[in-house]
mmCIF file with all atom_site columns, C-alpha atoms in Angstrom:
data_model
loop_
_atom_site.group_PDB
_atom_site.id
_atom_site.type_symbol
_atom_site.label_atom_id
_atom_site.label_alt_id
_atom_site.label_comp_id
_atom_site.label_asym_id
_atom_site.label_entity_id
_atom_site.label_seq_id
_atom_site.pdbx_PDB_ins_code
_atom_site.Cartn_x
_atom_site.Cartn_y
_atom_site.Cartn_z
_atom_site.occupancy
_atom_site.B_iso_or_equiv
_atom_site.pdbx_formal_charge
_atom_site.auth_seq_id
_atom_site.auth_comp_id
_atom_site.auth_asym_id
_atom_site.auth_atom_id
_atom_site.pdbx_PDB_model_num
ATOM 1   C CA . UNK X 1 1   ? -15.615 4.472   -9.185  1.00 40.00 ? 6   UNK X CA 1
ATOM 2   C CA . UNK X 1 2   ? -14.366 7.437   -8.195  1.00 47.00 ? 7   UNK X CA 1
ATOM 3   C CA . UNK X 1 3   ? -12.454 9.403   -10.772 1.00 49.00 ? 8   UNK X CA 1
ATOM 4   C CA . UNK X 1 4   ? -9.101  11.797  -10.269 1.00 51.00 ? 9   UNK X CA 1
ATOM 5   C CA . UNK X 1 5   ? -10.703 15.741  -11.002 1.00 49.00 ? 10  UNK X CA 1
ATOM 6   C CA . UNK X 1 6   ? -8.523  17.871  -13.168 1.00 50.00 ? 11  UNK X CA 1
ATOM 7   C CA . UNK X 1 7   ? -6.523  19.306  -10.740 1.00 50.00 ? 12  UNK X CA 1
ATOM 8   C CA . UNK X 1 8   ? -5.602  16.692  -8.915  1.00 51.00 ? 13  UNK X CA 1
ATOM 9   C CA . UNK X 1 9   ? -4.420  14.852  -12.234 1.00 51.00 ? 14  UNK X CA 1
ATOM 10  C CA . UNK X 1 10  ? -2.505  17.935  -12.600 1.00 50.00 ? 15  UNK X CA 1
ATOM 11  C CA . UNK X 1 11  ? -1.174  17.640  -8.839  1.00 56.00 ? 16  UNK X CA 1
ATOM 12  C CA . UNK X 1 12  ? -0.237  13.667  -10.186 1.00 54.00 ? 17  UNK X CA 1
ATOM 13  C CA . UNK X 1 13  ? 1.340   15.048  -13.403 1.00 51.00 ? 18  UNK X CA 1
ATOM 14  C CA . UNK X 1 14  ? 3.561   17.239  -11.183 1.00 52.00 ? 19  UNK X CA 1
ATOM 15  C CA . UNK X 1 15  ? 4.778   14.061  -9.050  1.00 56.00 ? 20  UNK X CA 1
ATOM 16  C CA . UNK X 1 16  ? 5.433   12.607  -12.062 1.00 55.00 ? 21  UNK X CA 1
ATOM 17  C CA . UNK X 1 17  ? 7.646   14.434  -13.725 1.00 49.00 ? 22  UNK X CA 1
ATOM 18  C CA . UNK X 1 18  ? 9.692   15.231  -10.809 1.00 52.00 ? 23  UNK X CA 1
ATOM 19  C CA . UNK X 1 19  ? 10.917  11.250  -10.574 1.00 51.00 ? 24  UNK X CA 1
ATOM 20  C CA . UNK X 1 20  ? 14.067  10.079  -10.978 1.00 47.00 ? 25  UNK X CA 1
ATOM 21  C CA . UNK X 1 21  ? 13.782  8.267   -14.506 1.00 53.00 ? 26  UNK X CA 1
ATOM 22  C CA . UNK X 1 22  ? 16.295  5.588   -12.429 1.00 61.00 ? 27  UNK X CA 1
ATOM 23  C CA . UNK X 1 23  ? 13.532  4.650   -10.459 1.00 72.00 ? 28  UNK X CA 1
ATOM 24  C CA . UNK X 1 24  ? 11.891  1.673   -10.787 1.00 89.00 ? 29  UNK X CA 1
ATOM 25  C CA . UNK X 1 25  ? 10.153  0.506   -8.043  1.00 94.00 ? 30  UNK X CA 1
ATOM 26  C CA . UNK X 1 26  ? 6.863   1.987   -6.475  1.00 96.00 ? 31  UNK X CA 1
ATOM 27  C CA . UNK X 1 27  ? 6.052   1.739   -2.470  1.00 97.00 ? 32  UNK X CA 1
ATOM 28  C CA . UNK X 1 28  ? 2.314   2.774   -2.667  1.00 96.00 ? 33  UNK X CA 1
ATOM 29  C CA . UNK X 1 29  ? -0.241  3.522   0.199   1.00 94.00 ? 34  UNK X CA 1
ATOM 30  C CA . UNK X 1 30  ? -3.295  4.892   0.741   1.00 92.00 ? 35  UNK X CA 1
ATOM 31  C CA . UNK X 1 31  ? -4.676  6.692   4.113   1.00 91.00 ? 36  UNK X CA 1
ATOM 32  C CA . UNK X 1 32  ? -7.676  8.487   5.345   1.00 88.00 ? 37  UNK X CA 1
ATOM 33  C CA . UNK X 1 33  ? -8.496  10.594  8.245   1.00 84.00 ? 38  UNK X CA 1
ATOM 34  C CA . UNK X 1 34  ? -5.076  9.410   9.500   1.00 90.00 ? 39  UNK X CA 1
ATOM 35  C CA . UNK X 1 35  ? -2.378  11.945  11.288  1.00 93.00 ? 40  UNK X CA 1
ATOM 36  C CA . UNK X 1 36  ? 1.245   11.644  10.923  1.00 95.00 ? 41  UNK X CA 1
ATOM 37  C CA . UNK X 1 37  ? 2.209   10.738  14.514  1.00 96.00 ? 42  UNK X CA 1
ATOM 38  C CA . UNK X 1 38  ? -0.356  7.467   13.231  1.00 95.00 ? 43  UNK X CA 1
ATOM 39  C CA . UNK X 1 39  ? 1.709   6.730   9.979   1.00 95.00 ? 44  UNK X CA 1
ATOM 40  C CA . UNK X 1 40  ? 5.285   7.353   11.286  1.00 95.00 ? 45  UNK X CA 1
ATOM 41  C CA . UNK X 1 41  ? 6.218   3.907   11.677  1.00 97.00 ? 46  UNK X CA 1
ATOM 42  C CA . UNK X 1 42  ? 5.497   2.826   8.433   1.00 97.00 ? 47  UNK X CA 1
ATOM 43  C CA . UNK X 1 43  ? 6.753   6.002   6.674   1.00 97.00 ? 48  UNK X CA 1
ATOM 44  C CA . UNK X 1 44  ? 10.002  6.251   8.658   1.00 96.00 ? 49  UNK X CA 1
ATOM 45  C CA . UNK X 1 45  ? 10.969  2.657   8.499   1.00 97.00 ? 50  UNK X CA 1
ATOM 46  C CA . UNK X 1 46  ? 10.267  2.402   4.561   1.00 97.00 ? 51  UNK X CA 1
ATOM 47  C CA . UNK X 1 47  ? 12.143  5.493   4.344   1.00 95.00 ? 52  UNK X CA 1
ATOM 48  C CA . UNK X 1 48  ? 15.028  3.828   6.481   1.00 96.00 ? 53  UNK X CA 1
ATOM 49  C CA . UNK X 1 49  ? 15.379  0.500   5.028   1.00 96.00 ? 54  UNK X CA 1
ATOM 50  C CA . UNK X 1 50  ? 14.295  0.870   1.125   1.00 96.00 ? 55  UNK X CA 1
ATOM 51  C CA . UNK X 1 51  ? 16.329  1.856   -1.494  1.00 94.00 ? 56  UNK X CA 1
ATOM 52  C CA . UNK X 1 52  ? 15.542  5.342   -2.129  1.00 93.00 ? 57  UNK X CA 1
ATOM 53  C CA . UNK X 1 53  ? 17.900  5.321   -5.552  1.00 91.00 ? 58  UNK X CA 1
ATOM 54  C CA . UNK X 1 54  ? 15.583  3.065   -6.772  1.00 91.00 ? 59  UNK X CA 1
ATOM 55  C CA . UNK X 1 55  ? 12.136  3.111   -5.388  1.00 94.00 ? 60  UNK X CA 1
ATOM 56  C CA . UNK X 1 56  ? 9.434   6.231   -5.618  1.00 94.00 ? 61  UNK X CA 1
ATOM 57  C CA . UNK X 1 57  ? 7.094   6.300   -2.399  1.00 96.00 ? 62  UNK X CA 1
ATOM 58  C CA . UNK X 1 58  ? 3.907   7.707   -3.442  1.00 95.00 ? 63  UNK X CA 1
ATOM 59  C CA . UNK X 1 59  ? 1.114   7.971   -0.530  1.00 95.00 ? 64  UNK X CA 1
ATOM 60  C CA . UNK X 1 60  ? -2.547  8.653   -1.797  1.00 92.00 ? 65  UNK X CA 1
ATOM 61  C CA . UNK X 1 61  ? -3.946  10.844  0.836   1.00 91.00 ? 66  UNK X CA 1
ATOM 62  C CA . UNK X 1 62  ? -7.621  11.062  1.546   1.00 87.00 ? 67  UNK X CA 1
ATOM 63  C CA . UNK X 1 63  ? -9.768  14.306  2.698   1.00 82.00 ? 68  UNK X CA 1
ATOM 64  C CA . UNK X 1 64  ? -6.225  15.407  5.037   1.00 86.00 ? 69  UNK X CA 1
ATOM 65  C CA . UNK X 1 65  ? -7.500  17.593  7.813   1.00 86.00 ? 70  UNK X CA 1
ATOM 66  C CA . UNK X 1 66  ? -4.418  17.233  10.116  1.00 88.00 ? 71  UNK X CA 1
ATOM 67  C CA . UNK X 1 67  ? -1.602  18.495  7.908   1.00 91.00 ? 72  UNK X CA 1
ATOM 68  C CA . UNK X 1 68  ? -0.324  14.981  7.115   1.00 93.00 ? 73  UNK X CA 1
ATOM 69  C CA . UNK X 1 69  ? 0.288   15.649  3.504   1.00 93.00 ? 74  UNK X CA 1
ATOM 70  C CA . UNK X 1 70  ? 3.392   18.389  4.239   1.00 93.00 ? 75  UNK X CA 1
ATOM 71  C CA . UNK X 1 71  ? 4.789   15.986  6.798   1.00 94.00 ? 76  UNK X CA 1
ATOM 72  C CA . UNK X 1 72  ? 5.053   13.078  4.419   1.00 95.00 ? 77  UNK X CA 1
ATOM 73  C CA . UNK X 1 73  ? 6.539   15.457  1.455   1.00 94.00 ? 78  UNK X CA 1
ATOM 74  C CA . UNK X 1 74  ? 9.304   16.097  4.343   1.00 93.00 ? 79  UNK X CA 1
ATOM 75  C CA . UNK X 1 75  ? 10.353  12.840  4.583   1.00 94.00 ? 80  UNK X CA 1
ATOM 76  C CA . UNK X 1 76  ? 10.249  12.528  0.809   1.00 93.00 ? 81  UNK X CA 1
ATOM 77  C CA . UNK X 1 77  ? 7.058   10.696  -0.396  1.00 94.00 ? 82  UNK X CA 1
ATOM 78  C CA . UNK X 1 78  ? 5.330   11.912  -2.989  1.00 94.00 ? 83  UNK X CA 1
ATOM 79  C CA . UNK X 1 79  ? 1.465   12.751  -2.463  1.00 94.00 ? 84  UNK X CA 1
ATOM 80  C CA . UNK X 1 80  ? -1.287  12.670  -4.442  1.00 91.00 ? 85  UNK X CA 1
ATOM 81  C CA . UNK X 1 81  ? -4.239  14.255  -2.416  1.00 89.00 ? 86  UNK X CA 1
ATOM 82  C CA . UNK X 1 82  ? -7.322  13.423  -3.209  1.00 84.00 ? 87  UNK X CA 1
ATOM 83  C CA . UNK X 1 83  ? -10.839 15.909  -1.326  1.00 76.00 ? 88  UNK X CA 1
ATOM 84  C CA . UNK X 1 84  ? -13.136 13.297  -2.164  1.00 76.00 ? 89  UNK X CA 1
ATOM 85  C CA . UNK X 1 85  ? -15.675 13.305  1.365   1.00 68.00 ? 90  UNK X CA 1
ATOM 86  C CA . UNK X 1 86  ? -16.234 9.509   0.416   1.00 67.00 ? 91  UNK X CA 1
ATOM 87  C CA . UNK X 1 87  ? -18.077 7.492   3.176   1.00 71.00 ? 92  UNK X CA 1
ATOM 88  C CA . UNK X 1 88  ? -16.564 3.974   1.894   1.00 70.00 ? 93  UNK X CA 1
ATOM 89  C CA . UNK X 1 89  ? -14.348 1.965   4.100   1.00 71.00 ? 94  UNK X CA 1
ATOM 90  C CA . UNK X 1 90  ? -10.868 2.941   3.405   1.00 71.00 ? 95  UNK X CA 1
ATOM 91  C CA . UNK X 1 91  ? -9.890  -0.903  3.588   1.00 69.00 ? 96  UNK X CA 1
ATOM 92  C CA . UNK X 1 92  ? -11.463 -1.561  0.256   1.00 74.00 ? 97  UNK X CA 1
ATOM 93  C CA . UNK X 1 93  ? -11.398 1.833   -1.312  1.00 81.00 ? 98  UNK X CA 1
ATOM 94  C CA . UNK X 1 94  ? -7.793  2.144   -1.461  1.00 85.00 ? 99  UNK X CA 1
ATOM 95  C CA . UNK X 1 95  ? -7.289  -0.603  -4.485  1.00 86.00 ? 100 UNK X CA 1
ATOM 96  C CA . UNK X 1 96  ? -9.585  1.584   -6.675  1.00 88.00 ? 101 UNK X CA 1
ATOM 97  C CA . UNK X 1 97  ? -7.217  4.523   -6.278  1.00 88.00 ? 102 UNK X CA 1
ATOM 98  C CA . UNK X 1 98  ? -3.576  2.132   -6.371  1.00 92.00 ? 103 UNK X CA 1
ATOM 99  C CA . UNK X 1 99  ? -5.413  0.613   -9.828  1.00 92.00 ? 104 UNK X CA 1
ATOM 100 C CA . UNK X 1 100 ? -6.308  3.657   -11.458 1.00 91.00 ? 105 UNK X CA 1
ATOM 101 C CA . UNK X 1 101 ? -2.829  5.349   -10.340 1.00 92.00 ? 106 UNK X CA 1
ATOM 102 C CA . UNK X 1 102 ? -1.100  1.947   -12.194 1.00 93.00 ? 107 UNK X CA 1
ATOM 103 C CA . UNK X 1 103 ? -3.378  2.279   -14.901 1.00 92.00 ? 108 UNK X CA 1
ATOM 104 C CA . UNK X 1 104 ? -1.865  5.980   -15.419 1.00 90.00 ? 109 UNK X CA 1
ATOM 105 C CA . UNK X 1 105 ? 1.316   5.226   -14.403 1.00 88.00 ? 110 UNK X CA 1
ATOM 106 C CA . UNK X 1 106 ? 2.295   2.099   -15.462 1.00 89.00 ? 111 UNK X CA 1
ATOM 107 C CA . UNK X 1 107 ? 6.233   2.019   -16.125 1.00 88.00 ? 112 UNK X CA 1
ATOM 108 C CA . UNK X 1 108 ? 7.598   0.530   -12.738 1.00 92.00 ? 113 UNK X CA 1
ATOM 109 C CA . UNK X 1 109 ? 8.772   -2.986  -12.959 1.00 89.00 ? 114 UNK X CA 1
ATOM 110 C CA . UNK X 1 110 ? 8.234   -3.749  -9.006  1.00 92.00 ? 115 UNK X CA 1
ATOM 111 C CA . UNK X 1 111 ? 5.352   -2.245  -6.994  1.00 94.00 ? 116 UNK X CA 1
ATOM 112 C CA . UNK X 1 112 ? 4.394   -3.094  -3.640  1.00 95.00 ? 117 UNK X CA 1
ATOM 113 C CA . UNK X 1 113 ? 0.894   -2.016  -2.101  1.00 94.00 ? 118 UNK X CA 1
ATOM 114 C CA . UNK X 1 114 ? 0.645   -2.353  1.133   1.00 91.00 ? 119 UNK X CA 1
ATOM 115 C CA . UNK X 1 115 ? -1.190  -1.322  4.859   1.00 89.00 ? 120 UNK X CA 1
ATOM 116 C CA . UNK X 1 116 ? 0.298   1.583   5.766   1.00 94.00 ? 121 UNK X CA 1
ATOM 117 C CA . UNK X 1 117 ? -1.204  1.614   9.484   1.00 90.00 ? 122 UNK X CA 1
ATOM 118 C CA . UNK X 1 118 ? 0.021   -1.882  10.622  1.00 91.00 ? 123 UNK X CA 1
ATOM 119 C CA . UNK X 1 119 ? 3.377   -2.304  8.335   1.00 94.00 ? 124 UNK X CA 1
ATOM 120 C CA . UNK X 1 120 ? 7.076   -1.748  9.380   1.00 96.00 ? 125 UNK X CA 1
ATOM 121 C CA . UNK X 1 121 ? 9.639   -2.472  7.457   1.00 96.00 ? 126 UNK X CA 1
ATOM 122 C CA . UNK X 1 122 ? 13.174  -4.262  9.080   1.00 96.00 ? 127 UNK X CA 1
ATOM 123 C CA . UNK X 1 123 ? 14.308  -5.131  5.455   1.00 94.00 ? 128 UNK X CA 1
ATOM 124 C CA . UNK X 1 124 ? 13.849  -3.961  1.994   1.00 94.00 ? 129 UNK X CA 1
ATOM 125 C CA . UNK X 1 125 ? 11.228  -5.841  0.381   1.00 93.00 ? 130 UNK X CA 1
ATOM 126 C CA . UNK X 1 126 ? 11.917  -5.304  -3.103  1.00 92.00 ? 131 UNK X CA 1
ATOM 127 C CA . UNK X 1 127 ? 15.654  -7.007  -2.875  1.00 88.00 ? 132 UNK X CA 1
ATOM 128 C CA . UNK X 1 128 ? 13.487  -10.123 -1.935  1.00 82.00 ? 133 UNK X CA 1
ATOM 129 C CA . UNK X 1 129 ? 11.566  -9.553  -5.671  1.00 80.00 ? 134 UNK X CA 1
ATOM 130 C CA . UNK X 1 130 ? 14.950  -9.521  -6.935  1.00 70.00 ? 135 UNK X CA 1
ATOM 131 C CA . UNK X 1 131 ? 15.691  -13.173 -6.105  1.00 63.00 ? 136 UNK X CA 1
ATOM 132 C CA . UNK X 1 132 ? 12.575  -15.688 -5.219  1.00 60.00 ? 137 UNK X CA 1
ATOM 133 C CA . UNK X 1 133 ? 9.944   -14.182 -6.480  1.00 58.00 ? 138 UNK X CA 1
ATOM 134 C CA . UNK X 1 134 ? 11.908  -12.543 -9.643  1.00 56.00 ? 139 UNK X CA 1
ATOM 135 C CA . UNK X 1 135 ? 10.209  -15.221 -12.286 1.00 57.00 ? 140 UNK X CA 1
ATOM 136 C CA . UNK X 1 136 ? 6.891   -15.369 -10.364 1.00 53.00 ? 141 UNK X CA 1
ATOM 137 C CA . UNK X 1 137 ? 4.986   -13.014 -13.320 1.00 49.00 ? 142 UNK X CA 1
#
């Protein structure tokens, strides 16, 4: 498994302590080799329809060569970049990095992992948490 270098733990430390200690929830995703016009859907309608009072978006972004990283920061995700030239299939590499970011970061009560290429959001997700699914762990 790949592991987080130094700096980019430092980069991770830095998103860290910049949260809101209010917020609870974490909106997670993972891309590679992805622009923004690609993710704008799913980072605009999250954006749109979850509550940002209470929910951190964090986007792991892989090997960005087409200035994604600033454009996400602008519409207020958090990003932890990762320069790792990995030839694995992003589909099944992504749960490595969401696990080891949980692992680190373990103090939300709701997270929600998701497709970031083929999602759009019309509701808030995590309200649904809140009621049917609030005893499911």
């Amino acid at each position: 498994m790949a592991r987080l270098n130094t700096e980019i733990e430092h980069n991770i430390f830095e998103v860290i302590r910049m949260l809101d200690k209010e917020k609870r929830n974490l909106l997670i995703g993972v891309c590679k080799d992805l622009t923004f016009d690609q993710l704008k859907p799913f980072v605009k309608s999250a954006r749109e329809y979850i509550d940002k009072e209470t929910t951190h978006f964090v986007m792991i972004s892989i090997d960005d060569k087409t200035g994604l990283n600033g454009n996400l920061i602008g519409e207020g995700w958090s990003v932890v970049p990762l320069d790792i030239n990995s030839r694995e299939q992003i589909h099944m590499e992504r749960f490595k990095y969401v696990n080891e970011y949980l692992q680190r970061y373990p103090n939300y009560d709701k997270v929600i992992s998701c497709d970031v290429r083929d999602i759009i959001f019309q509701a808030d997700p995590f309200i649904c948490m809140n009621g049917i699914f609030a005893d499911a762990y």
